[in-house]
mmCIF file of C-alpha atoms and ligand atoms in Angstrom:
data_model
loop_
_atom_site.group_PDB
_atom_site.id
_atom_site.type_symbol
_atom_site.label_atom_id
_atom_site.label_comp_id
_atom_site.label_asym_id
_atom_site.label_seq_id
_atom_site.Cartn_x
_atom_site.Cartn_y
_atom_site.Cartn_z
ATOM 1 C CA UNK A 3 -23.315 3.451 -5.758
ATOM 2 C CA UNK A 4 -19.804 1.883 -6.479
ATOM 3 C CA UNK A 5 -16.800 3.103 -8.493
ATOM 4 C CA UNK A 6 -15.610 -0.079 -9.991
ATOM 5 C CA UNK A 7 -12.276 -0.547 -12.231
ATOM 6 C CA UNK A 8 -13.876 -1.779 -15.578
ATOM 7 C CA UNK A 9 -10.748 -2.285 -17.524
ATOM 8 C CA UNK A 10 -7.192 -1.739 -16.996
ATOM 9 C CA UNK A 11 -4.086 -1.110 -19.276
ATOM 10 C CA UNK A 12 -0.712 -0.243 -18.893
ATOM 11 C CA UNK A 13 2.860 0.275 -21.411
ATOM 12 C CA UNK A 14 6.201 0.076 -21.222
ATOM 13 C CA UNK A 15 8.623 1.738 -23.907
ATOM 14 C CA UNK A 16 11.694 -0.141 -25.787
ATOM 15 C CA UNK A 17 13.024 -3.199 -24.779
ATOM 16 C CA UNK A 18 14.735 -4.364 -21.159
ATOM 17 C CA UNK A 19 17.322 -2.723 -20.224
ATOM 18 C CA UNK A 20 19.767 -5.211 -17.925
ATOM 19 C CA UNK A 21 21.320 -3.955 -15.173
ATOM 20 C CA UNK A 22 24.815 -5.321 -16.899
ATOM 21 C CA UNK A 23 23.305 -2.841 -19.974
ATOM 22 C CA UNK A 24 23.602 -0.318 -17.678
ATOM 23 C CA UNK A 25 27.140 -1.368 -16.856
ATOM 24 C CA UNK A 26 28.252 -0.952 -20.532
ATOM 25 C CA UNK A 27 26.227 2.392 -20.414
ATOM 26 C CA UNK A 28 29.034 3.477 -18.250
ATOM 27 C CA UNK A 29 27.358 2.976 -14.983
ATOM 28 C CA UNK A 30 29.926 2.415 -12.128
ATOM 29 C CA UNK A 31 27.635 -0.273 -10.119
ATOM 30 C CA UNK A 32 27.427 -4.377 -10.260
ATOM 31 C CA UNK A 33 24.271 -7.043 -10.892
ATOM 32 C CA UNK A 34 25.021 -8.551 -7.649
ATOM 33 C CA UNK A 35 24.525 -5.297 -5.731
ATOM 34 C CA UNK A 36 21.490 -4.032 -7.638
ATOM 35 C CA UNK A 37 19.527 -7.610 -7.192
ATOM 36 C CA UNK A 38 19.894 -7.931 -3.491
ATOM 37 C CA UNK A 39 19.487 -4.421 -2.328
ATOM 38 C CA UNK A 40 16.701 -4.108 -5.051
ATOM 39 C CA UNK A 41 15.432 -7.006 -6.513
ATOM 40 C CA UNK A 42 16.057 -5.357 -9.673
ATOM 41 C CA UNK A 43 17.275 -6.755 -12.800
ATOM 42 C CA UNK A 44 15.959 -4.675 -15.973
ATOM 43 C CA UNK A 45 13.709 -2.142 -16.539
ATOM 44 C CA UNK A 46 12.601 -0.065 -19.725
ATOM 45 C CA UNK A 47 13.940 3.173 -20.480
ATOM 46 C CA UNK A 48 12.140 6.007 -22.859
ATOM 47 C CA UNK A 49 13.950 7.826 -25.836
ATOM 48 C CA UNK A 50 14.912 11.602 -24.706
ATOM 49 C CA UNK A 51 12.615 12.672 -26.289
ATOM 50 C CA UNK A 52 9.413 10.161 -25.130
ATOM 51 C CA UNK A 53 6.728 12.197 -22.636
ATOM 52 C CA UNK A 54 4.922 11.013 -19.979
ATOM 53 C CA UNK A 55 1.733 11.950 -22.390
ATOM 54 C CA UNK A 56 2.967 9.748 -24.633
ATOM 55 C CA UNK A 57 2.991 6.690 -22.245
ATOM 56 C CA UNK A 58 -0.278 7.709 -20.890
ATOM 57 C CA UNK A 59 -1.811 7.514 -23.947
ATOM 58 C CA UNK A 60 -0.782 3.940 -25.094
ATOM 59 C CA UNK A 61 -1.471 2.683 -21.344
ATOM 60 C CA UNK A 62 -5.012 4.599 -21.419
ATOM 61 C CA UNK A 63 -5.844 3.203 -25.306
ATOM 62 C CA UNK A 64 -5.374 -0.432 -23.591
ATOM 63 C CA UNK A 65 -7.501 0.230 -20.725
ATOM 64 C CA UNK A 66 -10.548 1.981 -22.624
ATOM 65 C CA UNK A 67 -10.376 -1.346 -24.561
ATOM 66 C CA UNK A 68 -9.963 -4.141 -21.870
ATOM 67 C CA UNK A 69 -13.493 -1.882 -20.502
ATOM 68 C CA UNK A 70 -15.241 -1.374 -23.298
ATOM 69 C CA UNK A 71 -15.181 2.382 -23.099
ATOM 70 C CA UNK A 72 -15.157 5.148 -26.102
ATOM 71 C CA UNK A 73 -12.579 7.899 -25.474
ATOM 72 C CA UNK A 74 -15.662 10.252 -25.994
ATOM 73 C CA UNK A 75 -17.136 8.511 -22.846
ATOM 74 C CA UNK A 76 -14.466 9.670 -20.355
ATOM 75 C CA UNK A 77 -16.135 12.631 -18.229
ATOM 76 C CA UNK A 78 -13.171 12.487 -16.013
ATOM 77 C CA UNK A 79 -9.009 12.298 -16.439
ATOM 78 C CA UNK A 80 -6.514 12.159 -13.706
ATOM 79 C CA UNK A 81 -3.002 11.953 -14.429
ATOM 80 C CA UNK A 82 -0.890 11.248 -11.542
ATOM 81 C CA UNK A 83 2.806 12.033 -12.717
ATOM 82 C CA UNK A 84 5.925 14.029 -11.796
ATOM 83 C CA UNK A 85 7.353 14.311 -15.161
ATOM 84 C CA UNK A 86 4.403 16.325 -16.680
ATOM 85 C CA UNK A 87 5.661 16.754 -20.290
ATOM 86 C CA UNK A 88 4.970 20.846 -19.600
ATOM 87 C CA UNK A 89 4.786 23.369 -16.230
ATOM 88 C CA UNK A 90 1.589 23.602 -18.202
ATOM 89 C CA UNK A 91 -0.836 22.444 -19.315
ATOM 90 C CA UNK A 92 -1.453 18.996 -17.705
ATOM 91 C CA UNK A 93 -0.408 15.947 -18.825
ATOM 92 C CA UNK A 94 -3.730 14.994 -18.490
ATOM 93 C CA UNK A 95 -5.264 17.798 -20.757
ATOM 94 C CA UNK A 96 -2.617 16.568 -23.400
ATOM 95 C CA UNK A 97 -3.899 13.363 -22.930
ATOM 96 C CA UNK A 98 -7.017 14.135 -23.259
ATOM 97 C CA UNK A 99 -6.165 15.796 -26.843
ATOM 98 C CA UNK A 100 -4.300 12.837 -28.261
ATOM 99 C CA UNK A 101 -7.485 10.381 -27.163
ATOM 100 C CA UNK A 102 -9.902 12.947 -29.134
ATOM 101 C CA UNK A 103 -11.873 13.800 -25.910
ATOM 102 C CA UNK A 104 -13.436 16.779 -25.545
ATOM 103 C CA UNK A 105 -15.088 18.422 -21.929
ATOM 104 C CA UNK A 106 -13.873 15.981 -19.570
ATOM 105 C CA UNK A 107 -12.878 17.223 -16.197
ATOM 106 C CA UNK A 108 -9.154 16.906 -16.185
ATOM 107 C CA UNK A 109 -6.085 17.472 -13.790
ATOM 108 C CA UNK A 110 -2.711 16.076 -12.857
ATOM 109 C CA UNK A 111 -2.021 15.050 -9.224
ATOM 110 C CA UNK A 112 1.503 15.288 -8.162
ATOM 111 C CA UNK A 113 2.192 13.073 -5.128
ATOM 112 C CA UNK A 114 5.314 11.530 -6.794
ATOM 113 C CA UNK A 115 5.003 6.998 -6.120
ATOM 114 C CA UNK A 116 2.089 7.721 -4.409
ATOM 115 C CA UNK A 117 -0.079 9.700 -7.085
ATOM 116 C CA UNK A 118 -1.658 6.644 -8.633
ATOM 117 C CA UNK A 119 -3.405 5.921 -5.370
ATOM 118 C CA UNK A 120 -4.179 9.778 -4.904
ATOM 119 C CA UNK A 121 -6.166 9.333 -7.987
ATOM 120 C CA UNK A 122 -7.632 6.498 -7.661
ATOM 121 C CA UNK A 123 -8.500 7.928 -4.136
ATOM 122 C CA UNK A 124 -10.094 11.209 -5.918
ATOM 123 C CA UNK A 125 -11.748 9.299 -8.657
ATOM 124 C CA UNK A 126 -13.573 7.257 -6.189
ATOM 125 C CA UNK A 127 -15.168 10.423 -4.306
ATOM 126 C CA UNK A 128 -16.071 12.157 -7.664
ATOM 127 C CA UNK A 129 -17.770 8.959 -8.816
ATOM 128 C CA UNK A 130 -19.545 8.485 -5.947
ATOM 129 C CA UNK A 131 -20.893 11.868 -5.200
ATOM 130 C CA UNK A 132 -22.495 11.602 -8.484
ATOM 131 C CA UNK A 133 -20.877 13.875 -10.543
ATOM 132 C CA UNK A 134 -19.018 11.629 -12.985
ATOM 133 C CA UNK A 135 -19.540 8.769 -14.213
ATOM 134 C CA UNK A 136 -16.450 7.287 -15.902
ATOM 135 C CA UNK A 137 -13.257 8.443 -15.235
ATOM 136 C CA UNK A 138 -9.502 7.523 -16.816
ATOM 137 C CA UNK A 139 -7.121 7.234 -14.069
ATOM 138 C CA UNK A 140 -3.594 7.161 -15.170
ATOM 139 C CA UNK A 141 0.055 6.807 -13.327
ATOM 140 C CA UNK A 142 2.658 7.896 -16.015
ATOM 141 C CA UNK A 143 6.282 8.880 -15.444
ATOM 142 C CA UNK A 144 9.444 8.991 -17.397
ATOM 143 C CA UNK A 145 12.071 9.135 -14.357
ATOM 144 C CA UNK A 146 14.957 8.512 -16.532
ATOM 145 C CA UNK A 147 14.450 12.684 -17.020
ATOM 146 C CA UNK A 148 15.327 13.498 -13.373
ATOM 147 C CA UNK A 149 18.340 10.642 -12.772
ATOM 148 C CA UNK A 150 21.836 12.035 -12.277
ATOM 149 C CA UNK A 151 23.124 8.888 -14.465
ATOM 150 C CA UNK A 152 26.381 9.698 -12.241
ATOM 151 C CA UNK A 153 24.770 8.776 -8.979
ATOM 152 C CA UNK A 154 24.967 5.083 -8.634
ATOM 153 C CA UNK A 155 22.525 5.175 -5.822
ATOM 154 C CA UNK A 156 19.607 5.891 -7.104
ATOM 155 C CA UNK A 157 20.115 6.143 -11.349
ATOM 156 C CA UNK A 158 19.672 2.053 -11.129
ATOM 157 C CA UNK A 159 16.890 1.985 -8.922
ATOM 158 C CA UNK A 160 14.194 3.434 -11.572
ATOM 159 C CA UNK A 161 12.376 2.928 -14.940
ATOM 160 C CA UNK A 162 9.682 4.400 -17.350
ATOM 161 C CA UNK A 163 6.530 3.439 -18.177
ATOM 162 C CA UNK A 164 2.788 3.983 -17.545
ATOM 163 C CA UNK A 165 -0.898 2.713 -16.401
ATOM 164 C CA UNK A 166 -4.489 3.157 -16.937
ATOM 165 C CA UNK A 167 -7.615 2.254 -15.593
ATOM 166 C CA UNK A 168 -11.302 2.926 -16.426
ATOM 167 C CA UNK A 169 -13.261 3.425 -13.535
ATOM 168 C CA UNK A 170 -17.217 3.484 -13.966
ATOM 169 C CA UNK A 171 -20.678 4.340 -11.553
ATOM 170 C CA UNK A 172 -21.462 0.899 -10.688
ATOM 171 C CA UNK A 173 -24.088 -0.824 -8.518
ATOM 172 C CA UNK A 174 -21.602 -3.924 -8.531
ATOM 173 C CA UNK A 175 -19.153 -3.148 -5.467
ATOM 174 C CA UNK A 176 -15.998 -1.985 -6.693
ATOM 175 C CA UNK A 177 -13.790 0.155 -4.570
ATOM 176 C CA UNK A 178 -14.443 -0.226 -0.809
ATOM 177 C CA UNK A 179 -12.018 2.074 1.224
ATOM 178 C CA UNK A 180 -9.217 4.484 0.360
ATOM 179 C CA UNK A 181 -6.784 6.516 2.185
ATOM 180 C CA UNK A 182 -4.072 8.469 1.938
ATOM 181 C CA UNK A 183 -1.736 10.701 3.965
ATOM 182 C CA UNK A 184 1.304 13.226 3.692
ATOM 183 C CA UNK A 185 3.874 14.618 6.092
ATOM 184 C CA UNK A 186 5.385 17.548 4.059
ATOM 185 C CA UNK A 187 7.983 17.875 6.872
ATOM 186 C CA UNK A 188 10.100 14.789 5.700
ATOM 187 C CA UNK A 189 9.996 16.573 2.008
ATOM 188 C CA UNK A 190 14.060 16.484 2.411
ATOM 189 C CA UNK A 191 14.206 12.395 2.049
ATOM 190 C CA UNK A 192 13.354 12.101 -1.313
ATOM 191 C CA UNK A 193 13.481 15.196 -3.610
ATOM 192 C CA UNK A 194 13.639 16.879 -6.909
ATOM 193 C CA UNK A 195 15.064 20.477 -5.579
ATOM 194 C CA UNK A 196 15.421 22.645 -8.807
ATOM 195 C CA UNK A 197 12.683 24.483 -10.768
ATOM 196 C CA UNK A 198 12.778 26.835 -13.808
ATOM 197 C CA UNK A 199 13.261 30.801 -13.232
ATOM 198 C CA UNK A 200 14.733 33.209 -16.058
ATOM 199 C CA UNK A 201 14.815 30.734 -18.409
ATOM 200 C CA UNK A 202 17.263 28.922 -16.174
ATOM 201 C CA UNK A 203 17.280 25.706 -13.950
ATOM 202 C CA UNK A 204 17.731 27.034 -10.722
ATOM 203 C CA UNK A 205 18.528 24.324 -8.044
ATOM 204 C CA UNK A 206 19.131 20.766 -8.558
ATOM 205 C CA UNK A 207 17.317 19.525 -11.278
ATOM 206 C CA UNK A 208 18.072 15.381 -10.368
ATOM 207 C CA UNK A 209 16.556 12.997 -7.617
ATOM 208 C CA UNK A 210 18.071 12.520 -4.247
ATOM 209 C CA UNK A 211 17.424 10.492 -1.630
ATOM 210 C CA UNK A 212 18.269 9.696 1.791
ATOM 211 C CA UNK A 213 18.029 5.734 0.971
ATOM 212 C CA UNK A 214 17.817 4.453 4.706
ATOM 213 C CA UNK A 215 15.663 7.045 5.484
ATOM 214 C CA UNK A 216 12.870 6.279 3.158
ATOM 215 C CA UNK A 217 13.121 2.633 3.580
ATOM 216 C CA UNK A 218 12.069 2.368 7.288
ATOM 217 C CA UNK A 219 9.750 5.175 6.772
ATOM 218 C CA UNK A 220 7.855 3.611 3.840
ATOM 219 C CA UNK A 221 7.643 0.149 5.554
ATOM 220 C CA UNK A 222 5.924 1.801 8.480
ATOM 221 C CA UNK A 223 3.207 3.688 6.809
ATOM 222 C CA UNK A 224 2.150 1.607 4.658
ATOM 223 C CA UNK A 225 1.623 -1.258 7.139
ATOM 224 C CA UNK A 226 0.101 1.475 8.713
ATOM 225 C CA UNK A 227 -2.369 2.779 5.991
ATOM 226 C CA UNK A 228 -2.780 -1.095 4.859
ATOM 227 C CA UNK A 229 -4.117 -1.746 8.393
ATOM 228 C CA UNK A 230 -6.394 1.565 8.320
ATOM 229 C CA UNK A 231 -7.751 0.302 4.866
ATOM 230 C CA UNK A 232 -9.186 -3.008 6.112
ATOM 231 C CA UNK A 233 -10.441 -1.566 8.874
ATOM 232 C CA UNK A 234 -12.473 0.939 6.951
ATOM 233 C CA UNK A 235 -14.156 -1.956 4.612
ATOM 234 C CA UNK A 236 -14.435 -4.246 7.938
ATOM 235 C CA UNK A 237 -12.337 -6.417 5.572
ATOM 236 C CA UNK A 238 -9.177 -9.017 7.725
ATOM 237 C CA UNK A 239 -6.229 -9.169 6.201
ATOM 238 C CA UNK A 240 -6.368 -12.662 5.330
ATOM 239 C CA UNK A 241 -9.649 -12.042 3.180
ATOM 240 C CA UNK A 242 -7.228 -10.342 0.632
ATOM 241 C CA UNK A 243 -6.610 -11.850 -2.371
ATOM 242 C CA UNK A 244 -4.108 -9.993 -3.812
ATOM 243 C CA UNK A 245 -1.353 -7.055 -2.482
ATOM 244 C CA UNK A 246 -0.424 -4.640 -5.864
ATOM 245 C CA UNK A 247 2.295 -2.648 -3.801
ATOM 246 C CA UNK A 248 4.304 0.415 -5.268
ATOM 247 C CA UNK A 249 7.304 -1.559 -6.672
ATOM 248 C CA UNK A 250 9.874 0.334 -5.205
ATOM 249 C CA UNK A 251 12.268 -2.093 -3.752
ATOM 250 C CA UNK A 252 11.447 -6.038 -3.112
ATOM 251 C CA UNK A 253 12.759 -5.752 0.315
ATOM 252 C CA UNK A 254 9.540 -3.036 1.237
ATOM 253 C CA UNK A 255 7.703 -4.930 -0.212
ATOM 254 C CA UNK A 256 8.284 -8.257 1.597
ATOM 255 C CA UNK A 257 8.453 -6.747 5.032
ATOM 256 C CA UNK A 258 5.133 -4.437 4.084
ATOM 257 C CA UNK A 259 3.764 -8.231 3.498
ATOM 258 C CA UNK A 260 5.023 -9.467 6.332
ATOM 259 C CA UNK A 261 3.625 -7.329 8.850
ATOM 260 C CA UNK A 262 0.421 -7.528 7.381
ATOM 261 C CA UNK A 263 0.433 -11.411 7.426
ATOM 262 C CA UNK A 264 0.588 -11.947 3.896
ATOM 263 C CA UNK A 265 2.941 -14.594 2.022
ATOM 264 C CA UNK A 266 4.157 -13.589 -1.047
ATOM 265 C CA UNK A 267 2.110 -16.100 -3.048
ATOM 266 C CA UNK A 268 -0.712 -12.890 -2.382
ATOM 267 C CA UNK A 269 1.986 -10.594 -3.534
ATOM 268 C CA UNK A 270 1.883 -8.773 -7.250
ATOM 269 C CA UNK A 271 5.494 -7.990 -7.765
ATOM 270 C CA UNK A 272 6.658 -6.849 -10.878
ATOM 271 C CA UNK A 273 10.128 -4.491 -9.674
ATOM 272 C CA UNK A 274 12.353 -7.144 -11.268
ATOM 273 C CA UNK A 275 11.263 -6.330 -14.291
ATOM 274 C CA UNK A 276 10.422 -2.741 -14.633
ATOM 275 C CA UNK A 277 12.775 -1.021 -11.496
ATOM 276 C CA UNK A 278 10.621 1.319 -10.182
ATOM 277 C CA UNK A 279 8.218 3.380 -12.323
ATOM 278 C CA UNK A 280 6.684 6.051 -9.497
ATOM 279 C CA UNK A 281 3.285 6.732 -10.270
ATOM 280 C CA UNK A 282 3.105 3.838 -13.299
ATOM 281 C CA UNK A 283 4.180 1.072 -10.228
ATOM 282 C CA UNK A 284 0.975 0.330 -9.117
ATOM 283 C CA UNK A 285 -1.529 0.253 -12.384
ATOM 284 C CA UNK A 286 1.176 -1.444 -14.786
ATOM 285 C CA UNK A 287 1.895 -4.176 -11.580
ATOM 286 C CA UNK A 288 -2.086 -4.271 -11.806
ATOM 287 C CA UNK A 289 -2.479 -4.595 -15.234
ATOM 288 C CA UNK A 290 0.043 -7.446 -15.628
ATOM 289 C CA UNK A 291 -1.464 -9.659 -13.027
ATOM 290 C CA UNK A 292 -5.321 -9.250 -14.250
ATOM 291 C CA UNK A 293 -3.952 -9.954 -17.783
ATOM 292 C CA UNK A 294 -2.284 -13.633 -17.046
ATOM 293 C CA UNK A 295 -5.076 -14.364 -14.954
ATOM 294 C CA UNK A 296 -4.091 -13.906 -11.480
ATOM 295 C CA UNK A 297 -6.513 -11.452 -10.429
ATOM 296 C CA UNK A 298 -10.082 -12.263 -11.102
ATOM 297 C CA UNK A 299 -13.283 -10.622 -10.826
ATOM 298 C CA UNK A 300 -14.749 -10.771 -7.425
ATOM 299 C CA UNK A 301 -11.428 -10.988 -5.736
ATOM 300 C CA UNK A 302 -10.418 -8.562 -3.120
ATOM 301 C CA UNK A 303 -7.087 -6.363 -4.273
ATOM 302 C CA UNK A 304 -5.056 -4.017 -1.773
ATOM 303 C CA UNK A 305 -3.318 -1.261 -3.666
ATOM 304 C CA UNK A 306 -0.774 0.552 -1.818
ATOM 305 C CA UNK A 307 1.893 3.683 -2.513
ATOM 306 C CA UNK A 308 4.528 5.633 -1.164
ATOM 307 C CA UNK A 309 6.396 8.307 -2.194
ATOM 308 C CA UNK A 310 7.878 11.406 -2.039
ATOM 309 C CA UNK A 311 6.482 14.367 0.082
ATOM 310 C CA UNK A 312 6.249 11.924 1.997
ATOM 311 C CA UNK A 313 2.821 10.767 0.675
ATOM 312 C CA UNK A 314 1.267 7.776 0.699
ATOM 313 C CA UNK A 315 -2.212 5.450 0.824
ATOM 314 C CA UNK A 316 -4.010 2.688 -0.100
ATOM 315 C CA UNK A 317 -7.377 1.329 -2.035
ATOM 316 C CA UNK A 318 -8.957 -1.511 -1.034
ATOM 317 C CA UNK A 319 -11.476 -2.845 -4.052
ATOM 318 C CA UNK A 320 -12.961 -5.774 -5.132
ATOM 319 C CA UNK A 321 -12.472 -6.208 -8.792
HETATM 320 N N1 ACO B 1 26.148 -0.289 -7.175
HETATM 321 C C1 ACO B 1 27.151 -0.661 -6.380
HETATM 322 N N2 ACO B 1 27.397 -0.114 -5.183
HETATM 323 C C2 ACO B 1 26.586 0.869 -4.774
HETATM 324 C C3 ACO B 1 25.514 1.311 -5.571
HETATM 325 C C4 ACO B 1 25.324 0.697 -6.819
HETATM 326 N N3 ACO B 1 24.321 1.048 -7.635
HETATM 327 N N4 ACO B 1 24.873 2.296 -4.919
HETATM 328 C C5 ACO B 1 25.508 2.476 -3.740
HETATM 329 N N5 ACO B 1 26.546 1.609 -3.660
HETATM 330 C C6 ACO B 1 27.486 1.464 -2.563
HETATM 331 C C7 ACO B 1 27.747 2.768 -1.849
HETATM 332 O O1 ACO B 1 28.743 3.518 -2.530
HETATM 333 C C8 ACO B 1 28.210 2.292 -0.515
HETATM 334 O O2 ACO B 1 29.558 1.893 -0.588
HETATM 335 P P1 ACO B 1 30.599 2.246 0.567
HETATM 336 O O3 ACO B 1 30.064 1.574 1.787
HETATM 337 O O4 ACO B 1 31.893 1.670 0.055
HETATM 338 O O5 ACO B 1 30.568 3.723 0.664
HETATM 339 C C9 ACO B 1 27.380 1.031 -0.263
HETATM 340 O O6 ACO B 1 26.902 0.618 -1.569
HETATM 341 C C10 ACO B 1 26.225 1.231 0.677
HETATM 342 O O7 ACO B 1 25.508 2.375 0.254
HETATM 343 P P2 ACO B 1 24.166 2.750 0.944
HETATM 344 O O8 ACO B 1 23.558 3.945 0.274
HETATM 345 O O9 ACO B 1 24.374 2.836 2.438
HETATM 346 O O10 ACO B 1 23.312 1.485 0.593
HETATM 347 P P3 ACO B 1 22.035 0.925 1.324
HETATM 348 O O11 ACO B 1 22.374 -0.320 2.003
HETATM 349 O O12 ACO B 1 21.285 1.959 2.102
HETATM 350 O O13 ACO B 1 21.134 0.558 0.070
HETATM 351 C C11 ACO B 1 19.247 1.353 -1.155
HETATM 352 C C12 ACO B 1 20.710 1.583 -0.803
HETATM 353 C C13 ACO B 1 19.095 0.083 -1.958
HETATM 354 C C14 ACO B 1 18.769 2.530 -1.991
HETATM 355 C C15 ACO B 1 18.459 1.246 0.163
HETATM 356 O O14 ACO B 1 18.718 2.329 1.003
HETATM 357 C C16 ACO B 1 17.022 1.155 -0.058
HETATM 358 O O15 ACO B 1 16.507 0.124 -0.464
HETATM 359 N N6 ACO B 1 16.265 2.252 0.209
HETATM 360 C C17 ACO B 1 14.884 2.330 -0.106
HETATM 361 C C18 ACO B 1 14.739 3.447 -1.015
HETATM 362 C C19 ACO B 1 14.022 3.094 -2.278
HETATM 363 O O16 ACO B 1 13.701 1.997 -2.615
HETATM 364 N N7 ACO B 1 13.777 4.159 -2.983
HETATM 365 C C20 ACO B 1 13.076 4.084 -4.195
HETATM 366 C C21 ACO B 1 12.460 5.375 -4.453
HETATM 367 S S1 ACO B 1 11.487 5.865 -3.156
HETATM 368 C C22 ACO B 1 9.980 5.349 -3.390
HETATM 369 O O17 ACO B 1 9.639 4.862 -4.417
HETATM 370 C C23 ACO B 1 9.093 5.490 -2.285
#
């Protein structure tokens, strides 16, 4: 018995925004800096008042439809976000109440840029044990929440959005190896460090990061957890079809493909476009690639996160 992605879906909210739209927002930063440190030129930003729920539910409409699926189907919901709309409940129970489905199992996973694959990861074991049979696995995040729109270093780097997929008991092969990893002790690189006490914000309710620090740290593991992957499905490198990376900076992404012999012809990359989304990176890079025909049916994909925690992992699958 497989888990196999039957149908995938994934939305943005509002238009681009360029990074010289940012400039007349009052950012203090320049296109020229932001494209070749980043890669990035736009992304899409949410209203205040948009939730990650929100997101989730438009991405998770698009993939019960690309699969075929009823809402009422779902026995299973994962939502893998850090901008839960509440403490609680889950996003994913609110989810679950705007798509009109009642008894599925469902739970958030926080492992920041690396949640999608964390649920996809979990979705995979629950499937395959038996115990459920279709599951919606969502990445949804609405970062421009936690940016200090003062901090120049990291407010450009991000963007909003979300992505689903359906994942279903299969005989068909479908997802062949997943792994995933933390080291809590590097939890100072990249960090939201405020909460809620009182009724107050106590702590530093923004993202910071230690830039440097999180760039060689991702490129390492996830050429490392890329390389555990394949070697899990008994699958080379060069049988890959296609690499859907977390799209958190073009530069980790082309020296992740690099080390794993990859050109970027084999590369999904979608960070020009929509910055970096967290837990939405993966599934909407996903979606956009199956839906102009890149990624086929049959092929082998390697999706691959990293984020905050530091977590981070990989699913190989054929789709
Ligand atoms: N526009 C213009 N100048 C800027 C900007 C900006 N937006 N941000 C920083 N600078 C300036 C700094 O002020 C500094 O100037 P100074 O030398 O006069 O003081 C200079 O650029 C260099 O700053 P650094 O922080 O050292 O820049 P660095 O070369 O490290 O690049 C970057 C920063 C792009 C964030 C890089 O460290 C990086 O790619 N890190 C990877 C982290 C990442 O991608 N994180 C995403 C989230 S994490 C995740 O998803 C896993």
């Amino acid at each position: 018995m497989f888990a196999r992605i039957a149908g995938v879906g994934s939305y943005l909210p509002g238009s681009p925004i360029s990074n010289t739209d940012l400039i007349q927002r009052g950012v203090d930063t320049d296109n020229d800096w932001i494209v070749s440190r980043t890669g990035i030129k736009s992304r899409h930003l949410a209203d205040a008042g948009c939730t990650s729920s929100e997101l989730a539910y438009e991405a998770s409409c698009r993939a019960l439809e690309s699969a075929g699926v009823k809402a009422s189907e779902i026995d299973l919901i994962i939502v893998a976000t850090s901008t839960p709309d509440f403490i609680f409940p889950s996003t994913a129970c609110l989810l679950q109440s705007k798509l009109g489905n009642q008894g599925a199992m469902a739970f958030d996973v926080q492992a920041v840029c690396a949640g999608f694959i964390y649920a996809l990861n979990l979705a995979d074991k629950l499937i395959r044990s038996g115990s459920h049979k279709k599951a919606l696995v969502v990445g949804a995040d609405v970062f421009s929440k936690i940016l200090d729109w003062d901090d120049r270093a990291t407010c450009v780097l991000f963007g909003d959005g979300a992505g689903a997929v359906v994942v279903e008991a299969s005989e068909t092969p479908g997802i062949l190896s997943a792994a995933a990893h933390a080291d809590g002790s590097y939890n100072g690189i990249l960090s939201v460090p405020g909460s809620v006490c009182g009724g107050k914000v106590t702590g530093d309710p923004f993202l910071r990061m230690d830039g440097q620090a999180v760039f060689k740290l991702a490129v390492r593991v996830l050429s490392e957890v890329a390389k555990e992957c394949c070697e899990i499905a008994g699958v080379a490198p060069a049988e890959i079809d296609w690499l859907v990376p977390h799209q958190a900076n073009i530069r980790i992404i082309e020296s992740t493909a690099k080390k794993m012999g990859l050109g970027m012809d084999k590369v999904v990359v979608t960070v020009d476009r929509h910055g970096n989304t967290s837990a939405a990176s993966i599934p909407l890079a996903f979606d956009l690639a199956v839906r102009d025909g890149r990624i086929a049916r049959g092929q082998k994909v390697l999706l691959e996160g990293v984020g905050g925690g530091f977590t981070w992992g990989a699913v190989l699958l054929e789709f």
